[in-house]
Short mmCIF file of N, CA and C in Angstrom, two decimals:
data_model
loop_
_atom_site.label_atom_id
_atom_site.label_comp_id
_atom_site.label_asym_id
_atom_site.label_seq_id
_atom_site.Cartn_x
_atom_site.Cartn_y
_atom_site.Cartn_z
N UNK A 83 94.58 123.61 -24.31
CA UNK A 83 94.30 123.05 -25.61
C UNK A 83 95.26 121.88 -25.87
N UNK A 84 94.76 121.17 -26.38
CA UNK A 84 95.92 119.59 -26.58
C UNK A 84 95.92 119.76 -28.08
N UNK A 85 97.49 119.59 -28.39
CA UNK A 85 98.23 119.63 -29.67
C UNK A 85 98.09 118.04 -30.25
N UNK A 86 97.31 117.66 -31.00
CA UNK A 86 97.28 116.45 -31.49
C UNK A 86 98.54 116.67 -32.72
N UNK A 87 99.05 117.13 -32.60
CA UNK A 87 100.34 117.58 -34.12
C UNK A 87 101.71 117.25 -33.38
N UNK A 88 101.96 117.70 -32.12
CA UNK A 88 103.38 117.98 -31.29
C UNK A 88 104.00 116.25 -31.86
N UNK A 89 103.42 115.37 -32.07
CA UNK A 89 104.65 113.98 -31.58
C UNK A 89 104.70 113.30 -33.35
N UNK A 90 104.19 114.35 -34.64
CA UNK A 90 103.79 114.00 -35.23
C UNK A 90 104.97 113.61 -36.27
N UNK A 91 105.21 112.42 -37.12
CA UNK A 91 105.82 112.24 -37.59
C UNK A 91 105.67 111.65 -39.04
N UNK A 92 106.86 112.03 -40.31
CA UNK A 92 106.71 112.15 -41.48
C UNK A 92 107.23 110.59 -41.85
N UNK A 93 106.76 110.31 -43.14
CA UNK A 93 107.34 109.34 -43.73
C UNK A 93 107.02 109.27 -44.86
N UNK A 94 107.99 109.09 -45.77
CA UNK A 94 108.03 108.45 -47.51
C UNK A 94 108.05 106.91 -47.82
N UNK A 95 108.22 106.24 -47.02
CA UNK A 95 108.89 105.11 -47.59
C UNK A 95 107.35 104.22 -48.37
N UNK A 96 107.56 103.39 -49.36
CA UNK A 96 107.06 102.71 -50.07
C UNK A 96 106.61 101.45 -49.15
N UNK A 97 106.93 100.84 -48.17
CA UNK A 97 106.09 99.98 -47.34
C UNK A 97 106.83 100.11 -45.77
N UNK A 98 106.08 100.32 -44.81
CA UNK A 98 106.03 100.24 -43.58
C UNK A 98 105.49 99.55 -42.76
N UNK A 99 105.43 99.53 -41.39
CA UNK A 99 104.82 98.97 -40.75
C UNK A 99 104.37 99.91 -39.45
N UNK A 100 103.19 100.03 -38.26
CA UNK A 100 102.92 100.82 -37.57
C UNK A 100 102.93 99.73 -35.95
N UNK A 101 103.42 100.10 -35.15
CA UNK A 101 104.26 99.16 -34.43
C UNK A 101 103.03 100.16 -32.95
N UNK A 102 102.88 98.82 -32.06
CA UNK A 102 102.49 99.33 -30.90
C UNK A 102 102.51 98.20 -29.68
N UNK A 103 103.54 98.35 -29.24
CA UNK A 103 104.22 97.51 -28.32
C UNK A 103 103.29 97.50 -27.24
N UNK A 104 103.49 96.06 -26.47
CA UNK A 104 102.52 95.84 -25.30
C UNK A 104 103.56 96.82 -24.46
N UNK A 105 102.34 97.32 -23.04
CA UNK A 105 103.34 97.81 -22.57
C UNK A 105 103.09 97.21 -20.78
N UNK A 106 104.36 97.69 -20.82
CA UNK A 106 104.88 96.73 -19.69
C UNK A 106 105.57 97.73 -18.38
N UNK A 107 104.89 98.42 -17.73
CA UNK A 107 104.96 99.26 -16.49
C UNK A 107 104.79 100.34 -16.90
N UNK A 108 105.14 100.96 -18.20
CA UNK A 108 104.91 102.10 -18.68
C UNK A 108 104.39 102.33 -19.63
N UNK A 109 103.55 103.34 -19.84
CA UNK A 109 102.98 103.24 -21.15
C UNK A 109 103.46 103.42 -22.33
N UNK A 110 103.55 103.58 -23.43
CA UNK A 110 104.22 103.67 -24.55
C UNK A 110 103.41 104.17 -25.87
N UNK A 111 103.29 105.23 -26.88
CA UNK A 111 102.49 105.26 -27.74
C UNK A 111 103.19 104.21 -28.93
N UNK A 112 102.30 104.36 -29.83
CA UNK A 112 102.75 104.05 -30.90
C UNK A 112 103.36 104.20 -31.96
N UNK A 113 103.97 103.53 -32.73
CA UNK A 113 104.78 104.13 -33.56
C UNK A 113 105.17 103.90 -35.39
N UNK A 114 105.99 104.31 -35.72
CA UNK A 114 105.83 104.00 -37.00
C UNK A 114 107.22 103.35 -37.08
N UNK A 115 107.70 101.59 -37.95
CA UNK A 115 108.76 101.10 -38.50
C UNK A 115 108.88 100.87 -39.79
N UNK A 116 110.36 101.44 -40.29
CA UNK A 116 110.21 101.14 -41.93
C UNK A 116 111.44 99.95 -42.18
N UNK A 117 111.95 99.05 -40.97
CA UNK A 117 113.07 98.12 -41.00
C UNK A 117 112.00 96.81 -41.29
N UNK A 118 112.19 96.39 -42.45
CA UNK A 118 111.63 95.14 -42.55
C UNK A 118 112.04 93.68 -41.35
N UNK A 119 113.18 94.05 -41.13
CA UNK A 119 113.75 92.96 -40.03
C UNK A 119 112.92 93.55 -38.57
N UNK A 120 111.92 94.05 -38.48
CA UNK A 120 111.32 93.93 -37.50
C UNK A 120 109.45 93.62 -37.74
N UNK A 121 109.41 93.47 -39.47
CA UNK A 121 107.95 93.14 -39.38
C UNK A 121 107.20 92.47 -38.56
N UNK A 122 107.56 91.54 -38.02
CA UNK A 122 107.46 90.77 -36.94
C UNK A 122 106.53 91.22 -35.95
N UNK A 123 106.90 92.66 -35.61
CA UNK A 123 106.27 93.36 -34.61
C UNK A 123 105.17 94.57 -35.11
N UNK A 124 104.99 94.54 -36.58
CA UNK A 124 103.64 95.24 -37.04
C UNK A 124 102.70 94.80 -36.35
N UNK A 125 101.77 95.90 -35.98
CA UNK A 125 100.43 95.88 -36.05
C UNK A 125 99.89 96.15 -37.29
N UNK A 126 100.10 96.92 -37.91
CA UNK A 126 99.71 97.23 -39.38
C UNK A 126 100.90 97.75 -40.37
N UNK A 127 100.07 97.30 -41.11
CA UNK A 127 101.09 97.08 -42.86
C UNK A 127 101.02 98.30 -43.67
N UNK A 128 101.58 99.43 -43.96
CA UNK A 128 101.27 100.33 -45.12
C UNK A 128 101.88 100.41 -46.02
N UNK A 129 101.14 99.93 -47.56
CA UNK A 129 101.48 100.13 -48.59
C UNK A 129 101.30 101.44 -49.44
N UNK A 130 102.50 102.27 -49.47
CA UNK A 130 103.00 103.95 -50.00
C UNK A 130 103.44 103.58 -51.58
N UNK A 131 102.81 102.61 -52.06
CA UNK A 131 103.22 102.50 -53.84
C UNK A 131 103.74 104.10 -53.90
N UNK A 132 102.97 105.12 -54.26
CA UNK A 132 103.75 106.33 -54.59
C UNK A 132 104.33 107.53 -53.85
N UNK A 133 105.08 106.60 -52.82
CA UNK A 133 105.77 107.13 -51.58
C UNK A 133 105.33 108.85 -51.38
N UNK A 134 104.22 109.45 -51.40
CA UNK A 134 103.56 110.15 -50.96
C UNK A 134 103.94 110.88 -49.61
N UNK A 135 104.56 111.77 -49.19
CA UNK A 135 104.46 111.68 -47.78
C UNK A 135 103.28 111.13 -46.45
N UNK A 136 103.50 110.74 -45.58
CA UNK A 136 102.60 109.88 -44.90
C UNK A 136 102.85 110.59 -43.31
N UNK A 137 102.01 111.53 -42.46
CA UNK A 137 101.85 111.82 -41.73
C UNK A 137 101.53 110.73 -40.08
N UNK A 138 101.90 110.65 -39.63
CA UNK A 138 101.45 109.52 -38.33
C UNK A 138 101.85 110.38 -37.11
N UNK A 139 100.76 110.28 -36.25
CA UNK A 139 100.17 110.73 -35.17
C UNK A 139 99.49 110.19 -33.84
N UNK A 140 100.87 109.36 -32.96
CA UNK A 140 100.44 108.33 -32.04
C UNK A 140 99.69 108.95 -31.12
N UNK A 141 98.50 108.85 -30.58
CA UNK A 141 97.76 109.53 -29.85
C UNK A 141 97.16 108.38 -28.67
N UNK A 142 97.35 107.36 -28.88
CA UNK A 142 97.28 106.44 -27.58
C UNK A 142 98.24 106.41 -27.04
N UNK A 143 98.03 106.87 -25.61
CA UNK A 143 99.12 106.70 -24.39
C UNK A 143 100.47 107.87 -24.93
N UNK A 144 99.80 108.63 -25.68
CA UNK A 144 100.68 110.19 -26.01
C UNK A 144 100.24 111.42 -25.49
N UNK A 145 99.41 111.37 -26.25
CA UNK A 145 98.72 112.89 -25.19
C UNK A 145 97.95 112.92 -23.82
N UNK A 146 98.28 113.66 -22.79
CA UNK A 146 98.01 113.65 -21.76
C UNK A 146 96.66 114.55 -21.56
N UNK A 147 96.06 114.24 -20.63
CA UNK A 147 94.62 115.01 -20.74
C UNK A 147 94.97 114.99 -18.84
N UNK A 148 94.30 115.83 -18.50
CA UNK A 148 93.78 116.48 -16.99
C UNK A 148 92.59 116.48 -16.78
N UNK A 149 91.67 115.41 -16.04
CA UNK A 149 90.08 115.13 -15.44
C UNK A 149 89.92 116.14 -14.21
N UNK A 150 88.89 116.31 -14.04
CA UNK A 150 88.28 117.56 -13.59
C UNK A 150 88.78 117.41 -11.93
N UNK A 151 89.38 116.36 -11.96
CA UNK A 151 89.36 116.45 -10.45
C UNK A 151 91.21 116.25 -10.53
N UNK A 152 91.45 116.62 -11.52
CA UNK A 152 93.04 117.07 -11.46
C UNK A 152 93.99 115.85 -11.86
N UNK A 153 93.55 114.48 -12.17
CA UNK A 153 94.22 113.36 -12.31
C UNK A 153 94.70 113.61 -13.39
N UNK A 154 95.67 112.75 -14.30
CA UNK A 154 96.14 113.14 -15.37
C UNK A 154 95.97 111.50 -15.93
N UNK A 155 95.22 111.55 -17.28
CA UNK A 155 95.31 110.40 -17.88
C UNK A 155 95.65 110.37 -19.51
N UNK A 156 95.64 108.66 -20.29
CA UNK A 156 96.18 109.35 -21.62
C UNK A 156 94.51 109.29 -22.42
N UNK A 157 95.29 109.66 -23.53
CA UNK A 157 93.97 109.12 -24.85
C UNK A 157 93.90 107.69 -24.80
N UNK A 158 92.86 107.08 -24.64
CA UNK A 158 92.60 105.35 -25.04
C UNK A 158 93.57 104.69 -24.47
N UNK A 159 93.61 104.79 -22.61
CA UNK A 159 94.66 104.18 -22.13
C UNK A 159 94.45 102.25 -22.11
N UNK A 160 93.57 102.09 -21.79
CA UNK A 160 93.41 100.57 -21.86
C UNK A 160 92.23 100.15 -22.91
N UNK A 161 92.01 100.62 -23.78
CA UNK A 161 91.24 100.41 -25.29
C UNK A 161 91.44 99.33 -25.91
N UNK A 162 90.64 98.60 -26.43
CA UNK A 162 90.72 97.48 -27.28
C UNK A 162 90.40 97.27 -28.92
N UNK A 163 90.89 98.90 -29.11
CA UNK A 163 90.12 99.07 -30.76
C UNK A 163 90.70 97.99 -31.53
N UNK A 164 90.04 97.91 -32.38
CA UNK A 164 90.16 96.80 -33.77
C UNK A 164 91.27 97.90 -34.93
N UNK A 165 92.11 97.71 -34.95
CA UNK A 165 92.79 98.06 -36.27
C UNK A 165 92.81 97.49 -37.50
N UNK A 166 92.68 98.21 -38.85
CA UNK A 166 92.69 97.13 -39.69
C UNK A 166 94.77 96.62 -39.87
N UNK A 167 94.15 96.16 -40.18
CA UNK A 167 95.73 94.80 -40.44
C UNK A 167 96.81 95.66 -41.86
N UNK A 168 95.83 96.23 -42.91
CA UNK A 168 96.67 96.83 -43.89
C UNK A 168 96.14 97.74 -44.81
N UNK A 169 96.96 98.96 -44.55
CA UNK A 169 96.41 99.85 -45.62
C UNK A 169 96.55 100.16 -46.56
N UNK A 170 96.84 100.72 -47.93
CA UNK A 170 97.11 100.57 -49.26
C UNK A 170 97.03 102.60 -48.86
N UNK A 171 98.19 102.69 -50.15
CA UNK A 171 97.91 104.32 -50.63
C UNK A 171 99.17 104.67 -51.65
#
């Protein structure tokens, strides 16, 4: 059974950013930054007006899956999804 919860991480803060670095020999999931001196490197913007707790759950190039013939690969290893740019909450 694959734990989509195990890498899961909390946050309050009132604006963030969700960070997902190219990766470069290794894979890397994604992640969550609340240092404005790195906006720079958002992929996406979240606005927490009522700092709410905020759950995030990198699941590209995090969870490992096993194909029937025993290989081991991730979730959405070379994917090109569209993210939106900014979320509000």
């Amino acid at each position: 059974m694959i734990d989509f919860f195990e890498c899961e991480t909390e946050i309050n803060s009132e604006f963030f950013g969700i960070c997902d670095d190219p990766d470069t020999g290794v894979k890397t999931p994604a992640y969550i930054d609340s240092d404005i001196g790195n906006e720079n490197k958002w992929t996406a913007v979240v606005n927490n007006h009522s700092k709410a707790p905020v759950y995030f759950n990198p699941i590209d190039n995090n969870i490992e899956i096993k194909r029937e013939n025993g290989e081991k690969t991730t979730i959405f290893p070379d994917s090109n999804i569209d993210m939106p740019t900014h979320a509000t909450g």
